[in-house]
Coordinates of C-alpha atoms and ligand atoms in Angstrom, one line a residue:
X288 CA 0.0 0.0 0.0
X289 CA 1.2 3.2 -0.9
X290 CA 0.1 6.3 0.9
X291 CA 1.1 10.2 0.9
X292 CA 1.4 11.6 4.5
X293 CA 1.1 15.7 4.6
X294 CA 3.0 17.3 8.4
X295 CA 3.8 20.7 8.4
X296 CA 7.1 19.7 10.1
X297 CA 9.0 16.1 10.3
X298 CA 11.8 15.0 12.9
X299 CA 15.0 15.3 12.5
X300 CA 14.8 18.1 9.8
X301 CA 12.4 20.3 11.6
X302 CA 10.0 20.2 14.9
X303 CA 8.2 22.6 17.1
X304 CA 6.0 19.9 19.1
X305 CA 5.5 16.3 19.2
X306 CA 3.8 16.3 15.5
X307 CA 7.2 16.6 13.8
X308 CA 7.7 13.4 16.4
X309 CA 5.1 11.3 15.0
X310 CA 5.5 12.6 11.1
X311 CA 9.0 11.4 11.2
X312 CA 8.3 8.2 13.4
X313 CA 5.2 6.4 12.1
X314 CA 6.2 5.9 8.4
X315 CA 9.0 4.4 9.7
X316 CA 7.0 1.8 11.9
X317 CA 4.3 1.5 8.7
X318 CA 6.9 0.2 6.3
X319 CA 6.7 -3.0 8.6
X320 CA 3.6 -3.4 7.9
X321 CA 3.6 -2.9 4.3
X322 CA 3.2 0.5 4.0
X323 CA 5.2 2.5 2.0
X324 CA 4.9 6.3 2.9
X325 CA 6.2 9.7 1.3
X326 CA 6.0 12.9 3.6
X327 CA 5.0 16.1 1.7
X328 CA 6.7 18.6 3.9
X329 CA 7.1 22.6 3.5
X330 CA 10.7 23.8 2.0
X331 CA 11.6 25.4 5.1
X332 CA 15.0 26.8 5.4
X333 CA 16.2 23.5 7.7
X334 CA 14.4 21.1 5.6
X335 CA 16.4 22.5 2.3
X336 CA 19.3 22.4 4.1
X337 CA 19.1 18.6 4.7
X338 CA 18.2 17.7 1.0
X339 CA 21.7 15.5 -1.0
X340 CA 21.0 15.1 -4.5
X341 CA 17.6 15.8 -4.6
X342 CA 15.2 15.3 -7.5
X343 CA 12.9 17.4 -9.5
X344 CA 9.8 16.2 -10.1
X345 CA 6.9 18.9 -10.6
X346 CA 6.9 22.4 -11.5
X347 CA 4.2 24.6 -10.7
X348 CA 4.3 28.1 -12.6
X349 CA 1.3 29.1 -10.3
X350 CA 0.5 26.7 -7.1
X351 CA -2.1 29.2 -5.8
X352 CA -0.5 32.4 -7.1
X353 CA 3.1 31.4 -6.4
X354 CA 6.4 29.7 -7.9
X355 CA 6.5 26.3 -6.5
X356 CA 8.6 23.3 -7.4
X357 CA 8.3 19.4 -5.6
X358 CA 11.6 17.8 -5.0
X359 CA 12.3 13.8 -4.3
X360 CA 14.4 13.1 -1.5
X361 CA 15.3 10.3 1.1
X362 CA 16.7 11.9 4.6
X363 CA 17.2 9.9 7.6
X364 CA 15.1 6.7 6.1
X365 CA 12.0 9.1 5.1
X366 CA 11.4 9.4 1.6
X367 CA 10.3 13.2 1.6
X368 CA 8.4 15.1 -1.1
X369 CA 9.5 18.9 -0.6
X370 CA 7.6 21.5 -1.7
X371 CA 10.3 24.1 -2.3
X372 CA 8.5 27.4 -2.9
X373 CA 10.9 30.4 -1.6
X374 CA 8.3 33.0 -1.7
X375 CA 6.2 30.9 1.5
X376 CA 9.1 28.8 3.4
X377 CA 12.8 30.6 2.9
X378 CA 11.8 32.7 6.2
X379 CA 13.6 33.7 9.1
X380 CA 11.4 32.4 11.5
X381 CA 10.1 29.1 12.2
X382 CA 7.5 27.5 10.6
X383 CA 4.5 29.5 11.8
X384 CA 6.3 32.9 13.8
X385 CA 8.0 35.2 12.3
X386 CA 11.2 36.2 14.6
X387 CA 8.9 38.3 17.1
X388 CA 6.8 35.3 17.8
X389 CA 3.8 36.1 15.8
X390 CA 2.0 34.7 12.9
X391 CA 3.4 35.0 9.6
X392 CA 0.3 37.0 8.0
X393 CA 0.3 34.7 4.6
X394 CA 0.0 31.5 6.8
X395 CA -3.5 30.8 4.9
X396 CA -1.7 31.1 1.8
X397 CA 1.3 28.8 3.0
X398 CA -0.6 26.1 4.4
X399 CA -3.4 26.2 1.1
X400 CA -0.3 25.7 -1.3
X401 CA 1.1 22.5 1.1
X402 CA -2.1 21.3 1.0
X403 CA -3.2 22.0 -2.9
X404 CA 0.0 20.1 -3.7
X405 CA -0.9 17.3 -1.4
X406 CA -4.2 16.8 -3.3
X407 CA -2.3 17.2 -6.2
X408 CA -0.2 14.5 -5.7
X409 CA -2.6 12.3 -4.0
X410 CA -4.5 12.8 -7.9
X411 CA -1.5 11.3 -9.3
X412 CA 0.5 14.8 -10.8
X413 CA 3.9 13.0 -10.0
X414 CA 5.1 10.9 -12.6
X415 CA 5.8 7.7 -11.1
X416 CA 4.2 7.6 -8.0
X417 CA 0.5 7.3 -7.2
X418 CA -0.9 7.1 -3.6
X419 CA -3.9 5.0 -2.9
X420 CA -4.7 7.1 0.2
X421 CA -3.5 10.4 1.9
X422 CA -2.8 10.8 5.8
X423 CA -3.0 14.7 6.8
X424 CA -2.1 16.0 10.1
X425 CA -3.5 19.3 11.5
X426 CA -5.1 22.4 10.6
X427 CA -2.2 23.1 8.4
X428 CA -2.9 20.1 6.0
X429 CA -6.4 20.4 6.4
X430 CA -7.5 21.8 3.2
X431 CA -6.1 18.5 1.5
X432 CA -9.2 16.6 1.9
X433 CA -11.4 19.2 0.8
X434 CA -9.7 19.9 -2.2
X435 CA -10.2 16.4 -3.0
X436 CA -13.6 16.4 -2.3
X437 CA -14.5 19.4 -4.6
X438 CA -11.9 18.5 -7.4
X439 CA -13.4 16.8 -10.4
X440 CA -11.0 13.5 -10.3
X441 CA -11.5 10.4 -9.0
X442 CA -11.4 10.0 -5.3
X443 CA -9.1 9.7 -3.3
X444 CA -9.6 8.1 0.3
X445 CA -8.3 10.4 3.1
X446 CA -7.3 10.1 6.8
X447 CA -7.4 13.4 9.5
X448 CA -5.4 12.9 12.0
X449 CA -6.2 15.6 15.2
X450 CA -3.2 16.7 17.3
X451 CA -4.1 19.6 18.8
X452 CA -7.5 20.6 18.5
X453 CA -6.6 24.1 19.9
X454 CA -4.6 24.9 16.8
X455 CA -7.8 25.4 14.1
X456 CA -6.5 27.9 11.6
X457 CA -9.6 29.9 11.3
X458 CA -8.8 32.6 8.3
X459 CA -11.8 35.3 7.7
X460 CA -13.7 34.8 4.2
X461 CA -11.8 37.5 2.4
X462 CA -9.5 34.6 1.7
X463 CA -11.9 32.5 0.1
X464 CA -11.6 33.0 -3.5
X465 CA -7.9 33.0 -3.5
X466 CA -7.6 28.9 -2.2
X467 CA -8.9 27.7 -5.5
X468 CA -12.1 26.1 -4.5
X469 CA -15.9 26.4 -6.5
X470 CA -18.0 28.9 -4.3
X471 CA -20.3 26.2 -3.1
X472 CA -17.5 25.0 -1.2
X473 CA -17.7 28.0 1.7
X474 CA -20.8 25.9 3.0
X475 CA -21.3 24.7 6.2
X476 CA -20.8 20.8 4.8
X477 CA -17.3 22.3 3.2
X478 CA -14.9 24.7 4.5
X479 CA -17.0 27.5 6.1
X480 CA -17.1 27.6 10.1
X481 CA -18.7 30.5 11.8
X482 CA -18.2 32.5 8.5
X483 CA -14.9 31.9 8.5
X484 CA -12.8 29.5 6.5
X485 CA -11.4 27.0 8.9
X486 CA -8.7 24.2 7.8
X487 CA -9.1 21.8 10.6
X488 CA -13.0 22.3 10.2
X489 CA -12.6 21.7 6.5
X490 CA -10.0 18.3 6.9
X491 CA -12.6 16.9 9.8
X492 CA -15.5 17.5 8.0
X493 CA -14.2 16.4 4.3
X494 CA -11.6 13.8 5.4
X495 CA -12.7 9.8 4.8
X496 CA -11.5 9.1 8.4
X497 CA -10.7 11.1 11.1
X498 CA -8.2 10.5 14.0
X499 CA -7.1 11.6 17.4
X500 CA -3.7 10.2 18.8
X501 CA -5.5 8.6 22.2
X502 CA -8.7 7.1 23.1
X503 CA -9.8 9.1 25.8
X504 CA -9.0 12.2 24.3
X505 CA -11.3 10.7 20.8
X506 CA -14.1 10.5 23.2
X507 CA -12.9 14.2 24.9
X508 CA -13.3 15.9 22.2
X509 CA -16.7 15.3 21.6
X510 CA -17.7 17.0 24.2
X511 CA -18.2 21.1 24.5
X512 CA -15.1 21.1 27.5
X513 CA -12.6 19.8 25.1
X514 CA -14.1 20.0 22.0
X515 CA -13.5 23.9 21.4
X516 CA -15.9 24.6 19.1
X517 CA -16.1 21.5 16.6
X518 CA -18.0 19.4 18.7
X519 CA -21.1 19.2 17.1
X520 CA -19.1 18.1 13.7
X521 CA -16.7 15.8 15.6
X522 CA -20.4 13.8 17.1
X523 CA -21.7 13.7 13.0
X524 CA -18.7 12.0 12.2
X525 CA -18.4 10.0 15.7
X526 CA -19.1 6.7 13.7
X527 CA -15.8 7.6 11.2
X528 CA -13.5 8.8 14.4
X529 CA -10.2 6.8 16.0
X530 CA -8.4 7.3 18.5
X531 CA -4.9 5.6 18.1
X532 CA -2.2 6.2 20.6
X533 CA 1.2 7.2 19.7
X534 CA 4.3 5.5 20.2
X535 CA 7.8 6.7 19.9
X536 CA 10.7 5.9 18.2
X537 CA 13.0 3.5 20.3
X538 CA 16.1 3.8 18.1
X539 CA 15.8 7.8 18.5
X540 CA 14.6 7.4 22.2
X541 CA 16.9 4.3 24.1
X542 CA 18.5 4.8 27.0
X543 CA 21.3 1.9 26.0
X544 CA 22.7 4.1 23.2
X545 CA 21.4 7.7 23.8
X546 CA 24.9 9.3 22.6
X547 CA 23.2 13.1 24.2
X548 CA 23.3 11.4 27.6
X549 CA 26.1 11.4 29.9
X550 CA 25.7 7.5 30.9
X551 CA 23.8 4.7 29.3
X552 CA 22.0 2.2 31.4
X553 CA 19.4 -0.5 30.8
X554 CA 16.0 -0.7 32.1
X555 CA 17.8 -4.1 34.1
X556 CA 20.0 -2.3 35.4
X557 CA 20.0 1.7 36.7
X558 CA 22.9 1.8 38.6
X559 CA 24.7 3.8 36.1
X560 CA 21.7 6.5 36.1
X561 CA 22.7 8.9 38.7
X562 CA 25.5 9.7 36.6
X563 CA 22.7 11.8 34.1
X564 CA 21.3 13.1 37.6
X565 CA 24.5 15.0 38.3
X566 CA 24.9 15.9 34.2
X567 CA 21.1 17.6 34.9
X568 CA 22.2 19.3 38.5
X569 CA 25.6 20.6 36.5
X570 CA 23.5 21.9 33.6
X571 CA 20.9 23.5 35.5
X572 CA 22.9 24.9 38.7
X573 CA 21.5 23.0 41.1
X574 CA 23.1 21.8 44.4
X575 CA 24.3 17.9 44.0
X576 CA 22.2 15.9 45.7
X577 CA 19.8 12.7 46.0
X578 CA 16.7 14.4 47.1
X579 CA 13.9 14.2 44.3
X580 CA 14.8 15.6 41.2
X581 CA 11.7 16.3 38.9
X582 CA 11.3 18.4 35.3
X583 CA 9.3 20.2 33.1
X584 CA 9.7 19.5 29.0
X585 CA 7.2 21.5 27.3
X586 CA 5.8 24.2 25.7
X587 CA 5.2 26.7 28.7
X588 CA 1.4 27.2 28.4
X589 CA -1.8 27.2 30.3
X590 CA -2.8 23.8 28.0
X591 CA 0.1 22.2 29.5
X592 CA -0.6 23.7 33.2
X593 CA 2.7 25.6 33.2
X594 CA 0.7 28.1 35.4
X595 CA 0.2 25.2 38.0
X596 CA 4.0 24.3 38.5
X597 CA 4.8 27.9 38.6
X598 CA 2.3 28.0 41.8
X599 CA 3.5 24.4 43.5
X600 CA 7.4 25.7 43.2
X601 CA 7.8 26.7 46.6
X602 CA 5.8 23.8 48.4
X603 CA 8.4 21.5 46.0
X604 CA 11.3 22.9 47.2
X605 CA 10.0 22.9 50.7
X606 CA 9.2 19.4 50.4
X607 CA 13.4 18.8 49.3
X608 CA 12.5 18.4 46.1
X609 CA 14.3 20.4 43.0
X610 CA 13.3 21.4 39.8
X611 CA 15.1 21.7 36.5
X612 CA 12.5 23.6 33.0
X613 CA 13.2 23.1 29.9
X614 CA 10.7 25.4 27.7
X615 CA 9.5 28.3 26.1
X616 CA 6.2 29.9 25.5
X617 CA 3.7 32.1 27.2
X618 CA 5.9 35.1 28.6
X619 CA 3.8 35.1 31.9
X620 CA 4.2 31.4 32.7
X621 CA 8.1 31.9 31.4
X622 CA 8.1 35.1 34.0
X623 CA 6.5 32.9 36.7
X624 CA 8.9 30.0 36.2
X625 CA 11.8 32.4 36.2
X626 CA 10.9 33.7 39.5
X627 CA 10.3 30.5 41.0
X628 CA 14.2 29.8 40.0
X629 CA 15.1 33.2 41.4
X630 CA 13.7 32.6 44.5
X631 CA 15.3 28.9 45.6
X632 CA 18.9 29.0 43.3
X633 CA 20.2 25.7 43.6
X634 CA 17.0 23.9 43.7
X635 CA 15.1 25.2 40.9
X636 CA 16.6 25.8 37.3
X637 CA 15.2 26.7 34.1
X638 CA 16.6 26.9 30.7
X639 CA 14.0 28.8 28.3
X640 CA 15.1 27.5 24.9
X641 CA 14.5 24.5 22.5
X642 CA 17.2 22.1 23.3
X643 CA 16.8 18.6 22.0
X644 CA 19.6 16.9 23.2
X645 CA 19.2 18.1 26.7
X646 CA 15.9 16.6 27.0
X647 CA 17.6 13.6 26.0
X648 CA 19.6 14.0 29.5
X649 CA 16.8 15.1 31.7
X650 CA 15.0 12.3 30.8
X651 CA 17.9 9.8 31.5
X652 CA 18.7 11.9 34.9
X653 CA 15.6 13.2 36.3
X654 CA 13.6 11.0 38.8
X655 CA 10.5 12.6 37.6
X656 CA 8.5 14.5 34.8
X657 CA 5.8 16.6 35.5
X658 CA 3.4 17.0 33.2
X659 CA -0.2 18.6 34.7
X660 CA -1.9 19.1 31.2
X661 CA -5.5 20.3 31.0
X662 CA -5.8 18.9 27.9
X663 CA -3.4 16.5 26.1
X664 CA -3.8 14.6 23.2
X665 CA -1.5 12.2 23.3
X666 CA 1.7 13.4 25.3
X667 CA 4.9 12.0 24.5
X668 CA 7.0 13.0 27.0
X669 CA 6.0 10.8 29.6
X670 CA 6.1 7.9 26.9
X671 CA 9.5 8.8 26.9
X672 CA 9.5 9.4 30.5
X673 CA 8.5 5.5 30.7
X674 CA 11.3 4.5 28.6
X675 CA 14.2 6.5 30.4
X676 CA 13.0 5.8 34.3
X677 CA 12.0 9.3 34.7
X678 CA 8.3 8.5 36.4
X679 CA 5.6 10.3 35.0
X680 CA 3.8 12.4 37.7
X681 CA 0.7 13.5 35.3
X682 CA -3.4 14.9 35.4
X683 CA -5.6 12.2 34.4
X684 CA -6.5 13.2 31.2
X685 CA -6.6 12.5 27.7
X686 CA -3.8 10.0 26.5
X687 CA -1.7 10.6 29.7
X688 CA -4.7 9.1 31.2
X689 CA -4.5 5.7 28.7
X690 CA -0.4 5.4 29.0
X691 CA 0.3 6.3 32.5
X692 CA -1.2 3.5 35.5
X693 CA -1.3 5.3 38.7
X694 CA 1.0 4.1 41.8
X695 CA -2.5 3.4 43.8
X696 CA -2.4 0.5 46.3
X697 CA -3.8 -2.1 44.4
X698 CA -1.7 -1.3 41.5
X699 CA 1.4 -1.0 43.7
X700 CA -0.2 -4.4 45.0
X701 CA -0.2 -5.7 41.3
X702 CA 3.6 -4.1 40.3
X703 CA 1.9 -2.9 37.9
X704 CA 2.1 0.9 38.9
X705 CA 4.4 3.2 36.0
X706 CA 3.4 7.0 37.4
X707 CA 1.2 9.0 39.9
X708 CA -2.2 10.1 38.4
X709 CA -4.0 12.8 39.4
X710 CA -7.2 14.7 38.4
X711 CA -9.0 17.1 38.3
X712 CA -6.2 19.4 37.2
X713 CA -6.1 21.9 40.2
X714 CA -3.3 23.2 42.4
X715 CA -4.5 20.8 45.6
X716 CA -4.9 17.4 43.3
X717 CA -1.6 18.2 41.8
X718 CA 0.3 19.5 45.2
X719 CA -0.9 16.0 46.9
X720 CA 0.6 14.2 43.7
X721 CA 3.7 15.5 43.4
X722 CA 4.0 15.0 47.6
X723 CA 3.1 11.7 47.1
X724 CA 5.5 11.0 44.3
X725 CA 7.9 12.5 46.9
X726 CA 6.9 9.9 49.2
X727 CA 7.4 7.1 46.5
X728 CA 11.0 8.2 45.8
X729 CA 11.7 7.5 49.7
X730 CA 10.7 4.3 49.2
X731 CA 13.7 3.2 47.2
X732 CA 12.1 -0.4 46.3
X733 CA 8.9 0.9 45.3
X734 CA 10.1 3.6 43.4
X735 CA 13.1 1.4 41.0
X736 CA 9.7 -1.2 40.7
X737 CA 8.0 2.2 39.6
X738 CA 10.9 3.0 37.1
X739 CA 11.4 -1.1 36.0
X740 CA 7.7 -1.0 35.3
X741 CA 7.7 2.0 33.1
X742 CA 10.5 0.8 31.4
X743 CA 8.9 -2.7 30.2
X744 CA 5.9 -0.5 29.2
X745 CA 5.6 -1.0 25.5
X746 CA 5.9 2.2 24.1
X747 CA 6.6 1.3 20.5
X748 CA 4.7 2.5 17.5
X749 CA 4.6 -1.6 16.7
X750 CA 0.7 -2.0 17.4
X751 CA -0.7 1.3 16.5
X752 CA 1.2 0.9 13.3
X753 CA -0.5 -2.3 12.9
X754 CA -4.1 -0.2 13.9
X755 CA -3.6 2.7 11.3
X756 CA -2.3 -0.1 8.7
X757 CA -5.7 -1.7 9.0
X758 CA -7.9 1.6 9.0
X759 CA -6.1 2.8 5.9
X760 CA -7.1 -0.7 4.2
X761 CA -10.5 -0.4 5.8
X762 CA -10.5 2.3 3.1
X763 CA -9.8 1.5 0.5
X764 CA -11.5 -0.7 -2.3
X765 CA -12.4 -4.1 -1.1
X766 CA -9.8 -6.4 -2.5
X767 CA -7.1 -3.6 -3.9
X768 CA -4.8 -4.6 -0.7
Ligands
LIG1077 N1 12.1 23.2 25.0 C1 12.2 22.0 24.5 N2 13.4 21.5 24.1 C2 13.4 20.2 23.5 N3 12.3 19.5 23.3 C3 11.1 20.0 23.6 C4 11.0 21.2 24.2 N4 9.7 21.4 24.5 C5 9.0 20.4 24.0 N5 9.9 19.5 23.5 C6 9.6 18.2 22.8 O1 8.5 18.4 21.9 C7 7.6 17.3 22.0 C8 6.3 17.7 22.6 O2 5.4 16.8 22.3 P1 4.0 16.6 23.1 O3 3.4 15.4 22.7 O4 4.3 16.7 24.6 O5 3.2 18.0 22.9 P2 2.7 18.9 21.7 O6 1.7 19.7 22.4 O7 3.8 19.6 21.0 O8 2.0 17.9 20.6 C9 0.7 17.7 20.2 O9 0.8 16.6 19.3 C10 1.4 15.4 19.9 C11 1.6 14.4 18.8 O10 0.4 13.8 18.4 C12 0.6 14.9 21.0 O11 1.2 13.9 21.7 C13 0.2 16.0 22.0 O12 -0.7 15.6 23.0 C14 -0.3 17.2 21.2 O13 -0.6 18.3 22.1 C15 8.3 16.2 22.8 O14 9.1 15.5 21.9 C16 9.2 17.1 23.7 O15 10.3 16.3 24.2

């Protein structure tokens, strides 16, 4: 089976968030079962960089108004389809901000010309390769299925895939007659929401399939508290929505040959860990010591509860626990953590940047990873928390809720306890968590059964490679696979 997946951004070339994680990661774990991807990816300034010998194979003299060429490449095992147009991608900035942090202004027009060229290619416009089915993720890839629906050419079956339903890309209607589509598309069954054009509305409400990367949060989301808008379409199309949970990659994420950590262990055998504890103390200027050591990774917003670990900083340190961030974001919450490390040097440190291999090493040295989300998706961090050792102390919610098992009696009964669980997400729930993962750590039996646990956890992408395998054959025309 052949299919086109459509990211915005791919690991390793470029990633603001854990979709560049799973665009880079699944085709890799589809090829095993028969599934031979290409990633249509932007021609960001990272992404050109990466390209070795790579190979024309479409020009556009007008993709939506613009100079647009795709180019062939393999990087890193992925077998990418760039879509080098200068005039959208060679920015400054990243792949959504310009250098002061705000939207790039043309981002409809960016995100349309990714996404006509996806339906493009799903409709066969390369010369030797045609898709059976396309996989988009996100609002910015959600015009894809919509141009597919309205194009007259022969279907082509389509899969949505939801990461962050926050994230809508909701343009106003001035922008309509410059994506390309026939006027009867700006209707509510098409690409209008709330007399607007919205991508993600368009892709969930056009797209075969649709899919959210958990089960709990596929059930969330159809309710008005998580479902931000779109739950009334999301319950229509309840019958055609999955929730699959993500996995990781466990060559890019083992702790036995991790060449960005200070030590490598194996989940057998820790006693080589503490050597990453004191690489994370050194790093982050914290006094040496075997107290608790717990950490943020994340985008510092108020999705992720950022605002919440700002708040529990001082009863942490009071409790002998210590703190090491690793994020950027909201200026508030990055103002609020900063103070919090201000106020107890030594036992709290923050670094506000993007620094992969350093959350590598926290991971590999930390005891524990916070991670008090109001709404999460999937969450990959404590999936990788699981693999390193680094407990996951997390709100019950969404798919921390279906990867974590809380450290409850009976589970600590059963050994089968990976994390501490807490909900709902307030300051009190989450103060006795963390004080009770405190209490765990003291208990140095429990706790390395705690870490062992997590660390025979499968966290592979092995069986929901197998799951989006079957829904893409579920698909497609009886008997063509
Ligand atoms: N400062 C920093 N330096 C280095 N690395 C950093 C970093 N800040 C974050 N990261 C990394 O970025 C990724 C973040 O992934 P998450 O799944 O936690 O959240 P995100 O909200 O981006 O993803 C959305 O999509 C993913 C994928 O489906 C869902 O899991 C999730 O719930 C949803 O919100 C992780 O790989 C993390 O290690």
């Amino acid at each position: 089976m052949k299919v086109l997946s459509v990211a915005s951004e791919i690991y390793p070339l470029i990633k603001t968030g854990g979709l560049a994680d799973v665009a880079g990661a699944l085709p890799l774990a589809l090829q095993k079962q028969g599934v031979a991807t290409r990633t249509l990816v932007p021609g960001h300034p990272a992404v050109m960089k990466a390209l070795q010998a790579p190979v024309l194979s479409l020009q556009y003299e007008d993709l939506l108004g613009v100079r647009a060429e795709i180019l062939e490449a393999e990087v890193a095992g992925l077998k990418l389809l760039v879509l080098n147009a200068p005039d959208l991608f060679d920015r400054a900035g990243g792949p959504y901000l310009d250098q002061n942090g705000k939207d790039y202004g043309d981002n409809w027009l960016r995100f349309a010309a990714l996404s006509r060229a996806g339906a493009d290619i799903a409709q066969g416009r390369l010369p030797d390769w045609q898709p059976d089915l396309v996989h988009v993720h996100d609002w910015q890839t959600g015009l894809v299925p919509a141009y597919l629906r309205y194009d007259a050419a022969p279907a082509v079956p389509s899969v949505m895939t939801i990461h962050n339903i926050a994230f809508q890309g909701n343009f106003g209607r001035e922008i309509f007659p410059r994506l390309g589509l026939p006027p009867h598309a700006f209707d509510l069954e098409g690409v209008e929401y709330y007399g607007q054009v919205g991508y993600l509305k368009a892709g969930i409400q056009t797209a075969w399939a649709v899919s959210t990367v958990s089960p709990s949060y596929a059930e969330e989301i159809l309710t008005p508290e998580f479902g931000m808008g779109l739950e009334g379409l999301l319950n229509r199309r309840a019958s055609d929505l999955h929730g699959i949970v993500n996995g990781i990659d466990t060559d890019v994420w083992d702790p036995q040959a991790d060449t960005s950590i200070a030590k490598n262990y194996a989940a057998g055998d820790l006693k080589t860990r503490p050597a990453n504890k004191r690489a994370v103390e050194a790093q982050f200027g914290l006094v040496e010591d075997d107290g608790p050591l717990f950490c943020v990774i994340s985008r510092l917003t108020w999705q992720k509860g950022m605002d919440l670990v700002a708040q529990l900083a001082d009863d942490m340190v009071a409790q002998g626990a210590r703190l090491a961030v690793l994020g950027s974001g909201d200026a508030d919450l990055v103002g609020a953590l900063q103070a919090a490390a201000a106020r107890h040097p030594g036992r709290i440190g923050i670094a506000v940047t993007y620094n992969e291999p350093l959350s590598h090493l926290m991971q590999a040295g930390c005891d524990a990873i916070l991670i008090p989300s109001r709404f999460e998706p999937c969450g990959l961090t404590q999936l990788y928390g699981l693999r390193y050792g680094c407990v996951p102390v997390v709100s019950r919610t969404g798919g921390l809720n279906d990867t974590v098992i809380d450290a409850n009696p009976a589970a600590l009964a059963a050994k089968s306890a990976t994390g501490v669980s807490f909900g709902p997400v307030t300051l009190d729930s989450m103060r006795r968590a963390v004080r009770r993962a405190i209490r765990l750590y003291h208990d140095p039996k429990t706790w390395l059964q705690i870490q062992k646990q997590g660390m025979k956890s499968d966290v592979s992408w092995e069986k929901s490679a197998a799951i989006y395998a079957d829904l893409y054959s579920s698909l497609l025309p009886k008997g063509s696979h």
